Short mmCIF file of C-alpha atoms in Angstrom, two decimals:
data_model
loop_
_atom_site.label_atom_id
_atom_site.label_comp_id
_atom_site.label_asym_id
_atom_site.label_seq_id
_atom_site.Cartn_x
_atom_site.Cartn_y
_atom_site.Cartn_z
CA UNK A 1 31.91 -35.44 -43.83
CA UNK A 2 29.58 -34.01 -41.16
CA UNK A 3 32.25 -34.08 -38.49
CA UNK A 4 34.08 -31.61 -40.94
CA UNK A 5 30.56 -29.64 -41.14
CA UNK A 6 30.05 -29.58 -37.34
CA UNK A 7 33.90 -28.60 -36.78
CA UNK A 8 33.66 -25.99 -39.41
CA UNK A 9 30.46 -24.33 -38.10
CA UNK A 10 32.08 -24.41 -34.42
CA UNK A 11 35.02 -22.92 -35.94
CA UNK A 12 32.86 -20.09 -37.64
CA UNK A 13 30.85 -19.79 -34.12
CA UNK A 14 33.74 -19.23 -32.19
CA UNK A 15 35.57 -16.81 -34.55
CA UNK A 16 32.63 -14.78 -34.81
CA UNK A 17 32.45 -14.54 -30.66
CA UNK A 18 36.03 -13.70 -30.67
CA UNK A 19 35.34 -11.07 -33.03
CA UNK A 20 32.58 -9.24 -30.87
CA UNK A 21 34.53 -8.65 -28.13
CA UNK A 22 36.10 -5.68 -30.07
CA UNK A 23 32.75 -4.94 -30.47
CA UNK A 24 31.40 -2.59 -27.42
CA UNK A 25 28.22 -0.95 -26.86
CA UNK A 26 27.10 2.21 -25.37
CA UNK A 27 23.89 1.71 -23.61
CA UNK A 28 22.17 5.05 -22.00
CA UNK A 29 20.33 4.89 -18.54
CA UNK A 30 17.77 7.19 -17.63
CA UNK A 31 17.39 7.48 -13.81
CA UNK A 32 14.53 8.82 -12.52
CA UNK A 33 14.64 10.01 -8.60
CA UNK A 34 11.46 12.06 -8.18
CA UNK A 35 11.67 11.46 -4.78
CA UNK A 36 14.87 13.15 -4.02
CA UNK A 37 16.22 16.28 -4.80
CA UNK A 38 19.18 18.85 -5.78
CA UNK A 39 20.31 16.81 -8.78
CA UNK A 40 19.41 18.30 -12.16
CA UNK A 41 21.10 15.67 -14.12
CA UNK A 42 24.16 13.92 -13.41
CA UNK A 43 26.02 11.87 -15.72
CA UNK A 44 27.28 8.23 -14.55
CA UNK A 45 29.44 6.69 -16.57
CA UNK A 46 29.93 2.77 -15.74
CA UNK A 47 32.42 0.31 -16.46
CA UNK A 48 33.29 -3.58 -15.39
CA UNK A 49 34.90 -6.77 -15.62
CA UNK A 50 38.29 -5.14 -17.35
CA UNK A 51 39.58 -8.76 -17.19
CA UNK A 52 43.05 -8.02 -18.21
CA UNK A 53 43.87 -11.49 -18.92
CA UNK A 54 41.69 -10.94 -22.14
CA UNK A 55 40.61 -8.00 -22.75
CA UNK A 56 40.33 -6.57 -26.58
CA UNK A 57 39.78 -3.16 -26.33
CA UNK A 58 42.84 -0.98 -26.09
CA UNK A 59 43.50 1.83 -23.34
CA UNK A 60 43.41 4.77 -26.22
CA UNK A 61 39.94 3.34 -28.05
CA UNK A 62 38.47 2.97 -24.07
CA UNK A 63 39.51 6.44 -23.39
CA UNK A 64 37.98 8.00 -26.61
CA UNK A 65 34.79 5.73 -26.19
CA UNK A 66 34.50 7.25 -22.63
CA UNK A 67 35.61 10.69 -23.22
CA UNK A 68 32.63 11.12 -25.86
CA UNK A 69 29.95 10.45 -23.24
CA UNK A 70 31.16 13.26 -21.08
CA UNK A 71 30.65 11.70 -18.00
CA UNK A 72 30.37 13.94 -14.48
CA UNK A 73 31.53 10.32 -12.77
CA UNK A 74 33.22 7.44 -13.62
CA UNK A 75 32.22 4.01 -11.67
CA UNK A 76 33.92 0.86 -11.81
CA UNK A 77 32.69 -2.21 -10.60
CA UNK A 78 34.77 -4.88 -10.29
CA UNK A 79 37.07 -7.95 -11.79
CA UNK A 80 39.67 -5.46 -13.42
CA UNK A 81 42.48 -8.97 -12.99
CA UNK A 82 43.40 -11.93 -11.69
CA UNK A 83 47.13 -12.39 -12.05
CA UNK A 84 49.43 -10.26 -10.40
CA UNK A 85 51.83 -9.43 -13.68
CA UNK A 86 49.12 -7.57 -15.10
CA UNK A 87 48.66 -4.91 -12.93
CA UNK A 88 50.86 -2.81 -15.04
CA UNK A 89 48.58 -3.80 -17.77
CA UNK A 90 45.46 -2.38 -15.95
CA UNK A 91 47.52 0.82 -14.51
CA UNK A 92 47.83 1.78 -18.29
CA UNK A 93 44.10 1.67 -18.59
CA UNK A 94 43.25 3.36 -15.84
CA UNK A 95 45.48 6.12 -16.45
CA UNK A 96 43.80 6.47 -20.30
CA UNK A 97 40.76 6.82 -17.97
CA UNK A 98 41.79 9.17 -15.53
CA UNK A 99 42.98 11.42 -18.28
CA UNK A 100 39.45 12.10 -19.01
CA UNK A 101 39.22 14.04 -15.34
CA UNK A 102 35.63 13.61 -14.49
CA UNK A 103 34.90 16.84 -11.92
CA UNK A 104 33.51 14.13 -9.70
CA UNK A 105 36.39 11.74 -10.00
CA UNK A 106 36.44 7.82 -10.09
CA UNK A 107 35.58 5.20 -7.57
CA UNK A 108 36.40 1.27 -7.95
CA UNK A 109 35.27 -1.51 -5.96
CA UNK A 110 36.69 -4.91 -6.56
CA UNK A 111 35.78 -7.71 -7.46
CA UNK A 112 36.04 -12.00 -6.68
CA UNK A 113 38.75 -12.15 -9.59
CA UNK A 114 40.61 -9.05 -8.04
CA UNK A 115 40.78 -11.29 -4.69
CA UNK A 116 43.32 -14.19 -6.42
CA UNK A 117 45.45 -11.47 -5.45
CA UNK A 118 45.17 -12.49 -2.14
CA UNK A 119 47.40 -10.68 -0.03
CA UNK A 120 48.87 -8.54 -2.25
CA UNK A 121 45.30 -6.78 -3.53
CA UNK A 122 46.34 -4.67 -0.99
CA UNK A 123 49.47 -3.49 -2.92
CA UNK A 124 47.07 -3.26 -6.19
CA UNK A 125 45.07 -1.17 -3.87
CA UNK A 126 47.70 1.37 -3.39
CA UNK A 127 48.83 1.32 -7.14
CA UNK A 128 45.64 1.97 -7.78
CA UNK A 129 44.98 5.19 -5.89
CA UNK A 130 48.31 6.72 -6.44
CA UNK A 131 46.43 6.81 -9.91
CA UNK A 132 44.31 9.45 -8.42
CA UNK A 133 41.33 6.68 -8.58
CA UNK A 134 39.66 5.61 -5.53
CA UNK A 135 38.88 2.15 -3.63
CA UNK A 136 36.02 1.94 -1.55
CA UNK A 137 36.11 -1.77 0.66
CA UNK A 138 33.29 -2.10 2.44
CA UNK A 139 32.91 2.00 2.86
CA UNK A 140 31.24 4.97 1.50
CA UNK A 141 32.25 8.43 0.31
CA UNK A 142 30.28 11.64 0.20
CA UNK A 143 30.25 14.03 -2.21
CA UNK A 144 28.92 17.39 -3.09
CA UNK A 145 26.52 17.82 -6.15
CA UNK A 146 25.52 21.10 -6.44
CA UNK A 147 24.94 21.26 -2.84
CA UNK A 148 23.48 18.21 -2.76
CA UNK A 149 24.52 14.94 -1.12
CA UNK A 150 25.77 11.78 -3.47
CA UNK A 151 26.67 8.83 -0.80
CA UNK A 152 29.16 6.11 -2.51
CA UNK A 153 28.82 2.90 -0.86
CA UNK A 154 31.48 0.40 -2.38
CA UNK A 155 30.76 -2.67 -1.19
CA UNK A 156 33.35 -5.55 -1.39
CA UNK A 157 33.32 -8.81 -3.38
CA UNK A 158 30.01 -10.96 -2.17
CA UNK A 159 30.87 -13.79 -3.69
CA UNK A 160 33.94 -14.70 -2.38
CA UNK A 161 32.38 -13.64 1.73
CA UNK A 162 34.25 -10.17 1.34
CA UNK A 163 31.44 -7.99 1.92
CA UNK A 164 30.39 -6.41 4.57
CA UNK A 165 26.85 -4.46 4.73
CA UNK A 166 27.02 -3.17 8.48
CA UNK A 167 30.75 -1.70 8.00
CA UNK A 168 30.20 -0.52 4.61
CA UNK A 169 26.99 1.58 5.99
CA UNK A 170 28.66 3.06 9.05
CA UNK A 171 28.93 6.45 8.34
CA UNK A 172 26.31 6.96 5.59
CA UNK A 173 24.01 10.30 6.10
CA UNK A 174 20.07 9.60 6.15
CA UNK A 175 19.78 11.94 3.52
CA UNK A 176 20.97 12.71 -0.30
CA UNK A 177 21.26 10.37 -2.88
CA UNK A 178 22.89 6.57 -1.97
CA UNK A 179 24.85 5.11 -4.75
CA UNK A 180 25.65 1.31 -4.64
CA UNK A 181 28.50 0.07 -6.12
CA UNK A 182 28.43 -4.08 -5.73
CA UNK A 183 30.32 -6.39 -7.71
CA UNK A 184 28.18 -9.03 -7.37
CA UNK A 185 24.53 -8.33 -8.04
CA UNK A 186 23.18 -10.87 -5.69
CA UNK A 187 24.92 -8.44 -2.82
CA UNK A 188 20.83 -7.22 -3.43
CA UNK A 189 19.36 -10.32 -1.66
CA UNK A 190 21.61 -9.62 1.86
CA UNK A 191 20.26 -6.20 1.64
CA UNK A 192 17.49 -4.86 3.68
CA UNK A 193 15.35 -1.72 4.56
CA UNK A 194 17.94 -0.25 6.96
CA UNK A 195 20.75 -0.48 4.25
CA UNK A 196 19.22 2.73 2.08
CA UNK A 197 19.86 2.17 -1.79
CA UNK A 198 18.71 4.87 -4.57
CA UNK A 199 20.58 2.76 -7.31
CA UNK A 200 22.99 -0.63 -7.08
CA UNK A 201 25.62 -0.96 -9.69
CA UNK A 202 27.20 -3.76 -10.52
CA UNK A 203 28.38 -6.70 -12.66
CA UNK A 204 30.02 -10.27 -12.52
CA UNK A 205 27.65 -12.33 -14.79
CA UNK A 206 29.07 -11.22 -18.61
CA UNK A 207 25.13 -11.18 -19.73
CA UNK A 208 26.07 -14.92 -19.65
CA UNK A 209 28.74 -14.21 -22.09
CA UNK A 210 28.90 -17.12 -24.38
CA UNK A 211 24.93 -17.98 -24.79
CA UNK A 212 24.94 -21.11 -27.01
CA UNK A 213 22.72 -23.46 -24.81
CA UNK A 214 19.55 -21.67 -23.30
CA UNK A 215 19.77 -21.34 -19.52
CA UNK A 216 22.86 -23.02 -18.76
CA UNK A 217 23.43 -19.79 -16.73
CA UNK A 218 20.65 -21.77 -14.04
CA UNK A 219 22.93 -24.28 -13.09
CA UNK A 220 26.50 -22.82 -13.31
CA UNK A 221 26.85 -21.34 -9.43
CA UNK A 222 26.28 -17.90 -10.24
CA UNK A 223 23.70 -17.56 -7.42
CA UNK A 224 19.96 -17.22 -6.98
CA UNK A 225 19.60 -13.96 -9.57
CA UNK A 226 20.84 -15.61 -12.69
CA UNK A 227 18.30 -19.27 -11.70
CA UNK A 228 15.50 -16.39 -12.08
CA UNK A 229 17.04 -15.96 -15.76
CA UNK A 230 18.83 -12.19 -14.44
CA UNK A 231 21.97 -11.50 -15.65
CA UNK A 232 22.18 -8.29 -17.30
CA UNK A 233 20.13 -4.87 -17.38
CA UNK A 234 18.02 -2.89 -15.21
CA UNK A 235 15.60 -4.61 -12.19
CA UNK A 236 13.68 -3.86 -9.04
CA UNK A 237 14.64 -6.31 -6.67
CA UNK A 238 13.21 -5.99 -3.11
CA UNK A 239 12.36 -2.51 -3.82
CA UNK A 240 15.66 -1.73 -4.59
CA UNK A 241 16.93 -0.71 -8.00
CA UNK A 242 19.45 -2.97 -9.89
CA UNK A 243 22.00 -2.26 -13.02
CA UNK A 244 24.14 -4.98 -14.36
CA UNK A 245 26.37 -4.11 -16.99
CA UNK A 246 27.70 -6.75 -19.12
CA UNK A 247 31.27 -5.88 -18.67
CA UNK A 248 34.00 -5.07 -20.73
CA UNK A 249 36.18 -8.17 -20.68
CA UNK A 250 35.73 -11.56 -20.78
CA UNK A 251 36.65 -14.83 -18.63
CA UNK A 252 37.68 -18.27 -19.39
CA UNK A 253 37.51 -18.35 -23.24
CA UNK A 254 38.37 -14.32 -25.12
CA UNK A 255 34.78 -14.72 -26.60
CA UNK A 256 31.17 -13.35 -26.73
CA UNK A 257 27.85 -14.91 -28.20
CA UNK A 258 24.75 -13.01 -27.77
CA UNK A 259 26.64 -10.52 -25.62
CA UNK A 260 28.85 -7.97 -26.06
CA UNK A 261 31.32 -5.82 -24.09
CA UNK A 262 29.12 -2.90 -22.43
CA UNK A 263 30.10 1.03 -21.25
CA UNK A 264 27.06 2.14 -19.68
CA UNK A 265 26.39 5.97 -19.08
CA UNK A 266 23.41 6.23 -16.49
CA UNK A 267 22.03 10.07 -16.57
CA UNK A 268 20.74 10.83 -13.17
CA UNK A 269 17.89 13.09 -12.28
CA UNK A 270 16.06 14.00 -9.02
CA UNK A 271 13.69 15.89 -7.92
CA UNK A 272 11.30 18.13 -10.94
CA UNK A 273 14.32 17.08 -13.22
CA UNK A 274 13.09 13.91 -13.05
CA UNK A 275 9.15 14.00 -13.02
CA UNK A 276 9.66 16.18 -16.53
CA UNK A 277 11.98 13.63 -17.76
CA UNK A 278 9.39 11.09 -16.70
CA UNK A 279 6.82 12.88 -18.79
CA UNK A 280 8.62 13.87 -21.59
CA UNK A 281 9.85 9.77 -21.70
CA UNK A 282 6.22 9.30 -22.12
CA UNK A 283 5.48 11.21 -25.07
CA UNK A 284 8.30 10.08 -26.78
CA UNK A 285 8.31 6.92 -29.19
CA UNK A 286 10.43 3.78 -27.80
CA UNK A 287 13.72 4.02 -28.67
CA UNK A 288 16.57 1.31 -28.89
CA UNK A 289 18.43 0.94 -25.59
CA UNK A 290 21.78 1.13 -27.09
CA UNK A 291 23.86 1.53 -30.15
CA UNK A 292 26.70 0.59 -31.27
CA UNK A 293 29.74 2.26 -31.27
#
């Protein structure tokens, strides 16, 4: 009789994890760059760990979800497959994305799952960008904001030994805003002062994904961040700002316990944009950070 109990409740657990990952949430950033300026608010939008091997969320309902935050950006960082017959899959979905048209386009980096590719990530590459989406390896992009600088810095896969700081920083200007996109959050702990870093996007850890036992994310060769119990949200981190979203797909098993498939839209202000959205965040009551769609 209790075997029956214990294989009933695991069968209720794992139904119920299955069932939230048609469950995303929109959680809303506010970014804060007093220090820089030109920006009066830029909108961010961010999106990870596609995992086409099992993902729930269909290329129309992604689109919608995305169109609605009318994002001035799209990022994407990372883990979009691992098998090379889905690339079709994950054209589809970026081409439901695209068809939003962000004025400031979309830019990709991958990530460690991407590189099962092996050789042939180079021909998802190309797929890819004949999408009208682009791939920054281990390179940056600059782009005009209202006359203002925005520096892209895709960095490649840290994980897997792909990344490379001192080729990915060549040609970034000393001044403007630097955007970091980073698969791999602990990319953060091979940064230093000379590798300048506004904000660090990226991904890779689920928000542990399927929490039943308490910090079993310490021990599973994630890295250093996730032994200091980080795996999803905002952080300072050597002085640098960190975002890791919780991704949209899943890996291993299709399920989610105590996590749930995230789109993140991260609004972006410099300058006196952001000291009176400092000060108006003060006055204001707390508010949840994020609903659910």
């Amino acid at each position: 009789m209790i075997w029956w109990l214990i294989l009933g409740s695991l069968a209720c657990v794992l139904a119920y994890s299955y069932w939230n990952t048609f469950r995303p949430v929109l959680r809303e950033v506010d970014l804060a760059i007093p220090e820089k300026s030109g920006i009066s608010e830029l909108k961010i939008v961010q999106l990870s760990d596609l995992h086409m091997e099992r993902q729930s969320i269909s290329p129309h309902r992604l689109h919608d979800l995305v169109a609605a935050a009318k994002p001035d950006l799209i990022v994407m960082t990372g883990d979009y497959l691992d098998r090379y017959h889905n690339i079709g899959k994950c054209l589809e979905y970026l081409k439901a994305i695209k068809r939003i048209n962000p004025k400031y386009g979309i830019y990709m980096v991958f990530g460690n799952h991407d590189h099962y590719l092996g050789e042939r990530i180079d021909e998802f590459q190309q797929a890819i960008e004949q999408t009208g989406c682009h791939v920054l390896r281990n390179e940056s992009r600059t782009i005009d904001i209202a006359g203002s600088k925005l520096t892209i810095i895709g960095i490649d896969d840290h994980c897997l030994g792909k990344s490379d700081l001192e080729k990915a920083y060549a040609h970034v200007p000393e001044d403007g805003v630097h955007l970091v996109l980073a698969h791999d959050p602990n990319t953060i702990l091979a940064m230093r002062d000379q590798h300048k870093a506004d904000y660090i996007l990226s991904g890779h850890f689920h928000g542990g994904q399927f929490n039943l036992i308490p910090y079993l994310h310490r021990v599973m060769g994630f890295g250093e961040l996730p032994k200091q119990d980080i795996l999803k949200g905002m952080h300072r981190i050597n002085g640098k700002r960190l975002y890791i979203s919780e991704g949209l797909g899943q890996s291993g098993l299709n399920v989610r316990l105590r996590s749930r498939p995230e789109i993140t839209v991260h609004t972006l202000r410099t300058g006196a944009a952001a000291r009176r959205r400092s000060a108006s965040a003060a006055r204001e009551s707390l508010q949840p950070a994020w609903e659910t769609l």
